[in-house]
Short mmCIF file of C-alpha atoms and ligand atoms in Angstrom, two decimals:
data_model
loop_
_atom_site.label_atom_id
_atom_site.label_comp_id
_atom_site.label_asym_id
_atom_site.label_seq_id
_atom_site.Cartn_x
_atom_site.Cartn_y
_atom_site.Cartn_z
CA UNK A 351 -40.78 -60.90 -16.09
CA UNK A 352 -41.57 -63.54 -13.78
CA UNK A 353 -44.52 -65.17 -13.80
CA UNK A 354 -46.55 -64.06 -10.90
CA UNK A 355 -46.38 -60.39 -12.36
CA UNK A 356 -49.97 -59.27 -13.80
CA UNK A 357 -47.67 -56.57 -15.30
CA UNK A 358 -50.60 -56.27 -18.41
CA UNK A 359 -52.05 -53.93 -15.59
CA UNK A 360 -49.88 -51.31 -15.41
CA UNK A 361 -50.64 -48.03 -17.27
CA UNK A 362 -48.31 -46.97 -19.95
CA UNK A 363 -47.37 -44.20 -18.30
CA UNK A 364 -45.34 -46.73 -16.02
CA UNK A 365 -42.90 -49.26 -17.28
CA UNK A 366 -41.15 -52.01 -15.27
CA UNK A 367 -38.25 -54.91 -15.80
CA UNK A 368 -36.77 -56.93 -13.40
CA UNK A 369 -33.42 -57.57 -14.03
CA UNK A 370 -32.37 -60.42 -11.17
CA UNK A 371 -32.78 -59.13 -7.85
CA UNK A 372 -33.03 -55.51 -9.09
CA UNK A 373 -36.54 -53.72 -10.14
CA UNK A 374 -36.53 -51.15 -12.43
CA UNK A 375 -39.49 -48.65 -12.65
CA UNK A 376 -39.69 -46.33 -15.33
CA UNK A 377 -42.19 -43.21 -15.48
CA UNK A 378 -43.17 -43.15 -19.28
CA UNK A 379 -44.99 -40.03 -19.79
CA UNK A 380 -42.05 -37.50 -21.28
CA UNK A 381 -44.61 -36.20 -23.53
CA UNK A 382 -45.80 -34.43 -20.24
CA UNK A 383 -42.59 -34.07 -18.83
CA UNK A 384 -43.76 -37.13 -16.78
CA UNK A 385 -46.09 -35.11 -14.77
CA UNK A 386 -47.74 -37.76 -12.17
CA UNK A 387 -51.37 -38.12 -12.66
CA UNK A 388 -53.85 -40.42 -10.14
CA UNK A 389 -52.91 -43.55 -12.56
CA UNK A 390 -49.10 -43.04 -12.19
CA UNK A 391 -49.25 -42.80 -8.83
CA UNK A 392 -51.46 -45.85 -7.63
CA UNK A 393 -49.60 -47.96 -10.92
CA UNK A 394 -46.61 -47.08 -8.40
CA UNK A 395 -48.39 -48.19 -5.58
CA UNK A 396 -49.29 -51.77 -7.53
CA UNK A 397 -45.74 -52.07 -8.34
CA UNK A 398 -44.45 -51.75 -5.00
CA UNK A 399 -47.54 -54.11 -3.90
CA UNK A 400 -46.44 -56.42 -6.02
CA UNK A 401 -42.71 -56.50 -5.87
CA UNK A 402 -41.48 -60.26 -5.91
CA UNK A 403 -39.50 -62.06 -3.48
CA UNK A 404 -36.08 -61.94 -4.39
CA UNK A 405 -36.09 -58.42 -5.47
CA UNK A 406 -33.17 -56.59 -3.26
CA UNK A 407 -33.27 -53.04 -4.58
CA UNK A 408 -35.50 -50.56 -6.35
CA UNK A 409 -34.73 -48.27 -9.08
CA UNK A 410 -37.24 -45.18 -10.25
CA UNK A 411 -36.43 -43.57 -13.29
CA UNK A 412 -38.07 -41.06 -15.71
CA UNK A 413 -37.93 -41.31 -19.89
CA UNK A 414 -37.05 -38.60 -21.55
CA UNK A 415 -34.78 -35.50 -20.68
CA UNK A 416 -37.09 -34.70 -17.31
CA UNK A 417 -37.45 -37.11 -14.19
CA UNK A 418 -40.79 -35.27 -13.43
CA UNK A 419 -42.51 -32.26 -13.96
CA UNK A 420 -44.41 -33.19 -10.67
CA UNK A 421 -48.42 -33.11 -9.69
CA UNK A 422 -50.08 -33.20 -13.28
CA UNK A 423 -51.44 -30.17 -12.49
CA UNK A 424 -54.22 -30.58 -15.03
CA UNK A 425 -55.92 -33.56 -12.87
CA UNK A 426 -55.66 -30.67 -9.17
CA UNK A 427 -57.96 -28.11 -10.88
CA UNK A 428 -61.30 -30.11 -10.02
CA UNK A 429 -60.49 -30.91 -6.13
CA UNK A 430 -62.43 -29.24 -3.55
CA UNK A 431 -61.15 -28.96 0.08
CA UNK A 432 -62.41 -32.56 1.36
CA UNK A 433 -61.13 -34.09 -2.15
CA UNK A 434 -57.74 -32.29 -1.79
CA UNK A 435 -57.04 -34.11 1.60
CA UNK A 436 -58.15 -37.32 0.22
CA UNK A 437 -55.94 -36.45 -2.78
CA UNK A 438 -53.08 -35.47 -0.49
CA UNK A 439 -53.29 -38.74 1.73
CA UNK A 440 -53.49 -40.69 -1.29
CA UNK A 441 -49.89 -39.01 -2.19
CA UNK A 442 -48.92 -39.93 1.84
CA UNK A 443 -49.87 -43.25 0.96
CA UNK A 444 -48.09 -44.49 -1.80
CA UNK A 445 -44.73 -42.16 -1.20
CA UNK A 446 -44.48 -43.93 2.46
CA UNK A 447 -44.59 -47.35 0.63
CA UNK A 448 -41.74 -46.45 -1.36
CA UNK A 449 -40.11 -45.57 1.37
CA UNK A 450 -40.62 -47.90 3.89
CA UNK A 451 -41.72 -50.63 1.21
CA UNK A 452 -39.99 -54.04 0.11
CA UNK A 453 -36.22 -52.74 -0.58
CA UNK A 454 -34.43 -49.81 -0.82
CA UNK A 455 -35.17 -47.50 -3.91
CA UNK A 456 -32.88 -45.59 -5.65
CA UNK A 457 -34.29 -42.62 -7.78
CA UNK A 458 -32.04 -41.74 -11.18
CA UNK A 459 -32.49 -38.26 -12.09
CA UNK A 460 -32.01 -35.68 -14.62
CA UNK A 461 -33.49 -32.36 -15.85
CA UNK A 462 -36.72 -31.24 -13.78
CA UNK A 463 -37.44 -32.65 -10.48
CA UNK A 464 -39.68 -30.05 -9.25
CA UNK A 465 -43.02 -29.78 -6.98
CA UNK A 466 -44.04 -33.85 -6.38
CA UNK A 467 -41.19 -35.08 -8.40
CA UNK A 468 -39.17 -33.86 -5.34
CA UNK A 469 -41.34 -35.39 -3.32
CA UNK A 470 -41.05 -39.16 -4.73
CA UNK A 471 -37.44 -38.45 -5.22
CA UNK A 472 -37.18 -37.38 -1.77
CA UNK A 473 -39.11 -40.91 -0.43
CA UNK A 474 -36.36 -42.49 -1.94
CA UNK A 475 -33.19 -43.39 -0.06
CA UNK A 476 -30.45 -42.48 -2.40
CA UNK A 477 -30.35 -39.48 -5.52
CA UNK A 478 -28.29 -40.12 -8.18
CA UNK A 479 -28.16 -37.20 -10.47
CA UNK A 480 -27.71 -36.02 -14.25
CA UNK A 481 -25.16 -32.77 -14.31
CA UNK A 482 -28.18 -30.96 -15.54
CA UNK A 483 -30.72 -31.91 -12.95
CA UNK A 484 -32.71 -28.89 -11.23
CA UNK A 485 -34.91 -28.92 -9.13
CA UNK A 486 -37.44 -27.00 -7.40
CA UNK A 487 -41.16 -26.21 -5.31
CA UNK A 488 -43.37 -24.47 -7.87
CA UNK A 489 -45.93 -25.36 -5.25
CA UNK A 490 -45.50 -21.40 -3.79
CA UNK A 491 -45.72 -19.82 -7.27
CA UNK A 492 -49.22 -21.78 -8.14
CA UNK A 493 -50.78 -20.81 -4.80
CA UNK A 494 -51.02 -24.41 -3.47
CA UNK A 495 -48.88 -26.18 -0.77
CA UNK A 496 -46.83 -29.14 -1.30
CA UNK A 497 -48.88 -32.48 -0.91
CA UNK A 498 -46.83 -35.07 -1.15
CA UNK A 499 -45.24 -35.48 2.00
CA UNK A 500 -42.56 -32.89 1.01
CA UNK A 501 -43.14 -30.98 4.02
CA UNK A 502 -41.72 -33.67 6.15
CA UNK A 503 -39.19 -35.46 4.23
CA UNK A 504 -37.68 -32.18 2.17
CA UNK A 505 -36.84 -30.73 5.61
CA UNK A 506 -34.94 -33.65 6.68
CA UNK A 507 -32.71 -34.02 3.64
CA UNK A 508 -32.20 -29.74 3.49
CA UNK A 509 -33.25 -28.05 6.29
CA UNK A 510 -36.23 -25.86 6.85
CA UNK A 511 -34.89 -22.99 6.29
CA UNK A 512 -33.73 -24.16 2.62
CA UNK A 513 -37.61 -25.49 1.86
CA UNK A 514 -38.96 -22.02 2.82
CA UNK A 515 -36.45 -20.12 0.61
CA UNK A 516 -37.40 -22.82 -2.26
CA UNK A 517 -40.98 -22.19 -1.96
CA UNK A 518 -41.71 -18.41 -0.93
CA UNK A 519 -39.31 -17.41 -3.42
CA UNK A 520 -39.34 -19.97 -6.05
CA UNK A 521 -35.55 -20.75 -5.94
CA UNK A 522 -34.15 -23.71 -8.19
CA UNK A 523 -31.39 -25.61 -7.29
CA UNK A 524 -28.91 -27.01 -9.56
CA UNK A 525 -26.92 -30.29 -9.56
CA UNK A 526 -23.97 -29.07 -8.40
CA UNK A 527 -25.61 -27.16 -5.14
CA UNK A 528 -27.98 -30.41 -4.62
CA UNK A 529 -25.39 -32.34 -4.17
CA UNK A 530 -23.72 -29.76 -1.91
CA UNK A 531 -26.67 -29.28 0.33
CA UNK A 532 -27.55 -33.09 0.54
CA UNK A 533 -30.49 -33.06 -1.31
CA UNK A 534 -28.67 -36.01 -3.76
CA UNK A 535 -26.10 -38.40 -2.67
CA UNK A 536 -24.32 -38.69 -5.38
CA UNK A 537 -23.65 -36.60 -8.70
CA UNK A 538 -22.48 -38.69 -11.82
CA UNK A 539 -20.21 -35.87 -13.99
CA UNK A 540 -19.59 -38.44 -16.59
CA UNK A 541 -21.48 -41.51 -17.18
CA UNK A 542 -25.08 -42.51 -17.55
CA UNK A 543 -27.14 -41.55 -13.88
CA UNK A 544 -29.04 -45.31 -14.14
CA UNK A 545 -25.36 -47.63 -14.61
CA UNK A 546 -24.38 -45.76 -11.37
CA UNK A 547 -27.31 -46.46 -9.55
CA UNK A 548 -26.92 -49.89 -11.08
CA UNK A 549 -24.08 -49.82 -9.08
CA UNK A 550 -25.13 -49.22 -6.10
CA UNK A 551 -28.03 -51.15 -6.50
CA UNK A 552 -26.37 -54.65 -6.78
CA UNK A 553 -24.25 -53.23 -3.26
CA UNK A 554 -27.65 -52.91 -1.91
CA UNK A 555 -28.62 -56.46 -2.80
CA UNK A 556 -25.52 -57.81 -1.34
CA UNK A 557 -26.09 -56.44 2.07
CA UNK A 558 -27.86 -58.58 4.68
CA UNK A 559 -31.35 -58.41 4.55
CA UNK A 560 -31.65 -57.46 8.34
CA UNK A 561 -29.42 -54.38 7.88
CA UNK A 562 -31.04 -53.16 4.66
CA UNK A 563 -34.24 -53.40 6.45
CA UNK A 564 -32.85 -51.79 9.72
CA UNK A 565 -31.61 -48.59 7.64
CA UNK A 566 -34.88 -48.49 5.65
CA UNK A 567 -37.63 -48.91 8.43
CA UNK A 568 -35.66 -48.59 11.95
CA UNK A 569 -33.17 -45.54 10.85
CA UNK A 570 -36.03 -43.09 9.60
CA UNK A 571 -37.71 -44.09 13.30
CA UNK A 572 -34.95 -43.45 15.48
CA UNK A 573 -34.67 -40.24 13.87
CA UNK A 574 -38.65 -39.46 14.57
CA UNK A 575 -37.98 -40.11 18.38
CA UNK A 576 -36.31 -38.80 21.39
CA UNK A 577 -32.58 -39.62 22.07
CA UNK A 578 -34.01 -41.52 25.18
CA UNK A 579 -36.64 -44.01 23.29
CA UNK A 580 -34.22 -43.95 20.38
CA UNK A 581 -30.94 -45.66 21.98
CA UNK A 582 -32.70 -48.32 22.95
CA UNK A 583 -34.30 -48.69 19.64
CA UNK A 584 -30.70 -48.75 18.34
CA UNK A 585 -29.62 -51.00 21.03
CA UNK A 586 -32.41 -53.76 20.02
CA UNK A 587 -31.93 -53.22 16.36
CA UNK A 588 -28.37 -53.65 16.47
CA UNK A 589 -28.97 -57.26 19.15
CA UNK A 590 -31.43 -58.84 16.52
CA UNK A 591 -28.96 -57.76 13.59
CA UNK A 592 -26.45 -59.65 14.91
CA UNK A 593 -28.30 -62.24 16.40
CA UNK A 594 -28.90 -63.18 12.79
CA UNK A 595 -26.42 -66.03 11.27
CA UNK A 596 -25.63 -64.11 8.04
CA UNK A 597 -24.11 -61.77 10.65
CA UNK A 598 -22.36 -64.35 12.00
CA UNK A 599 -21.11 -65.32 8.82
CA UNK A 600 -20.09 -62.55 7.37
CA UNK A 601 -17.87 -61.40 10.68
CA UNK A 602 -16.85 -65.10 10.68
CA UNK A 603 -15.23 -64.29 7.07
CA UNK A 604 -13.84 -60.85 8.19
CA UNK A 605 -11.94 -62.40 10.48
CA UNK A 606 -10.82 -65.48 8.51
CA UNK A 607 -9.46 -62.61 5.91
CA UNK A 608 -12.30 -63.65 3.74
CA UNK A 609 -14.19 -60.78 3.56
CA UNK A 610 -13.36 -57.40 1.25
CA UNK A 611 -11.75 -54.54 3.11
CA UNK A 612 -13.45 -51.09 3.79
CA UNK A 613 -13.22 -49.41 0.37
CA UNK A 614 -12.29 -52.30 -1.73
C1 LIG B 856 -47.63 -30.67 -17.41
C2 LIG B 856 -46.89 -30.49 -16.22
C3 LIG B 856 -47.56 -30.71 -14.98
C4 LIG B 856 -45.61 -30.07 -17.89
N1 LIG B 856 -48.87 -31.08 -15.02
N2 LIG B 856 -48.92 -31.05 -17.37
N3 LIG B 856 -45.27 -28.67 -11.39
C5 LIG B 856 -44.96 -27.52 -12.01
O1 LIG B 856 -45.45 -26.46 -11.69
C6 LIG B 856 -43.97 -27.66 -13.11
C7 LIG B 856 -44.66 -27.33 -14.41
N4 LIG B 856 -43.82 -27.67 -15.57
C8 LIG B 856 -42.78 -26.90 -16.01
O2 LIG B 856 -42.37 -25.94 -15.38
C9 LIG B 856 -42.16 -27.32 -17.31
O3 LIG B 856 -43.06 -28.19 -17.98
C10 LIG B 856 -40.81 -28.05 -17.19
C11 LIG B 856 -39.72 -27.06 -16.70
C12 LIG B 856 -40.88 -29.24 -16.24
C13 LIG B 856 -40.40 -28.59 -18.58
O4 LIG B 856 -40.45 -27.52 -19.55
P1 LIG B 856 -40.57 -27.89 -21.10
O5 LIG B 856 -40.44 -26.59 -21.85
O6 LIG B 856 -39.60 -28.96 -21.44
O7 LIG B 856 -42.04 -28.52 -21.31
P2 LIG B 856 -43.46 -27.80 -21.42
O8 LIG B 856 -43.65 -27.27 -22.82
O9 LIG B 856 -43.66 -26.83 -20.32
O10 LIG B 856 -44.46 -29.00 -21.13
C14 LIG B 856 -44.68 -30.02 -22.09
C15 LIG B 856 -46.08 -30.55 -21.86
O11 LIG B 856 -46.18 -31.12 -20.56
C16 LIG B 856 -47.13 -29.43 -21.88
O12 LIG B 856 -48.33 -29.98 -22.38
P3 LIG B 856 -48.78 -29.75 -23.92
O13 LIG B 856 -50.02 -30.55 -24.06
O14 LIG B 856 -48.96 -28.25 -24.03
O15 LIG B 856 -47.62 -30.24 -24.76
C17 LIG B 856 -47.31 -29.08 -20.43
O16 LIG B 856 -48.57 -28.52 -20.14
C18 LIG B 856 -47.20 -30.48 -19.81
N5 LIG B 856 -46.81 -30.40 -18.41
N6 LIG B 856 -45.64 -30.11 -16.56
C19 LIG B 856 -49.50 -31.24 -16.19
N7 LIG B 856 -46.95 -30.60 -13.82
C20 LIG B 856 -48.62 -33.89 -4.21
S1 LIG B 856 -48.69 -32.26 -4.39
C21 LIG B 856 -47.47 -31.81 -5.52
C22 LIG B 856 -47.76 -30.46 -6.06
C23 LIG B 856 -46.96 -30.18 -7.30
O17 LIG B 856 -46.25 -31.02 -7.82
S2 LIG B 856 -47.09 -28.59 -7.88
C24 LIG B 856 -45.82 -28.47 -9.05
C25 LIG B 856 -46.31 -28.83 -10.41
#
């Protein structure tokens, strides 16, 4: 690791390697299924803090057969009301710096994502997923609420509708349907999960800066706002993207044949 990582920090519960302009974060807990306790959650937090310059995409993985078992439920049973809202916004907090942090982030998944493993995945901009991946909102069958910004970003990906028949009846989705219903991008059938979003990870880091950053921060905006507000958001985004000279570069080279097709 380079050497302006303090990396000694992290919890062992969380492991992390660079590997050139990609960052790979690891949730090391199988033992618990990789259930995410307070010290997962804010060593997730310093990693995205801390993540170098140069780094042009994010991984998020799990060890072991499960991505995450979700909220370590053994950590919840203490809160009272005012400490489950700080709890809550402490969730809020870290899951929007994922997703609106340094790079895009790719989650790798397999076995259970369930209850606030959903919800990290789901701050994530792209699923890749196992064949055997479920996953699922226990949150309705332990008489608590999702906390983790689920609410918000789960409807997005799904629907409502979907999130209410997860939770007030405790369905579990499978790979095959997840991918069907958009919940993950992409399903890997044969082949390790992580060398796909490898993959896609080192596209990621050859994309312009400007339009990695528009599709992270802008994109999830526009959406938020009314058509009205949102065109002209568009309009601006799309004026200071190309205003940029790697823009001009790279159409330069599309038209000079230079550049790859679509597809290739
Ligand atoms: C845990 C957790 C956890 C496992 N918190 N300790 N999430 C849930 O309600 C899901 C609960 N977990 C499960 O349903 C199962 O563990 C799994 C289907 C994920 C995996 O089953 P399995 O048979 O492989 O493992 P296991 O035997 O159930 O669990 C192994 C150990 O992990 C065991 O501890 P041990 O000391 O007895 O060995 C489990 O207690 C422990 N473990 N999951 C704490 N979640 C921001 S709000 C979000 C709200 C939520 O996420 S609620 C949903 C919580």
């Amino acid at each position: 690791m380079p050497g302006n990582w303090h990396l000694d920090e992290l919890p062992q519960s969380l492991e992390v390697n660079r590997e050139d302009e990609l960052l790979l974060i690891g949730l090391n807990r199988p033992v618990k299924r990789n259930a995410i306790s307070d010290e997962v959650l804010l060593g997730i937090e310093r990693v995205i803090d801390q993540v170098p310059a140069g780094i042009r995409a994010v991984i998020i993985y799990g060890n072991g057969p499960h991505f995450s078992a979700g909220l370590d439920l053994s950590e919840l049973q203490e809160h009272n009301a005012v400490e489950g809202i700080r709890h809550s916004r402490m969730w809020h907090r870290v899951l929007d710096k994922v997703q609106f942090g340094p790079a895009p982030v790719i989650a790798v998944l397999q076995g259970a994502v369930v209850g606030g493993g959903l919800e990290l995945a789901s701050s994530c901009h792209i699923r890749v997923a196992a064949p055997d991946t479920f996953f699922a909102l226990p949150e309705g069958q332990r008489g608590i609420f999702v906390g983790g910004g689920g609410s918000v970003r789960i409807p997005r990906l799904i629907g409502m509708a979907r999130m209410t028949d997860m939770m007030l009846t405790g369905r579990v989705y499978q790979a095959e349907e997840a991918e069907r219903i958009g919940l993950i991008q992409y399903l890997v059938r044969d082949g390790s999960p992580l060398e796909k979003a490898r993959e896609l990870a080192q596209k990621i880091a050859g994309n312009a800066p400007m339009t990695n950053y528009a599709l992270t921060h802008v994109l999830p905006r526009i959406m938020d706002t009314g058509q009205d507000q949102a065109m002209i958001m568009e309009s601006l985004m799309a004026a200071i993207a190309q205003d940029a000279p790697e823009a001009k570069k790279r159409l330069e080279d599309f038209l000079a044949g230079r550049a790859k097709k679509v597809g290739e």
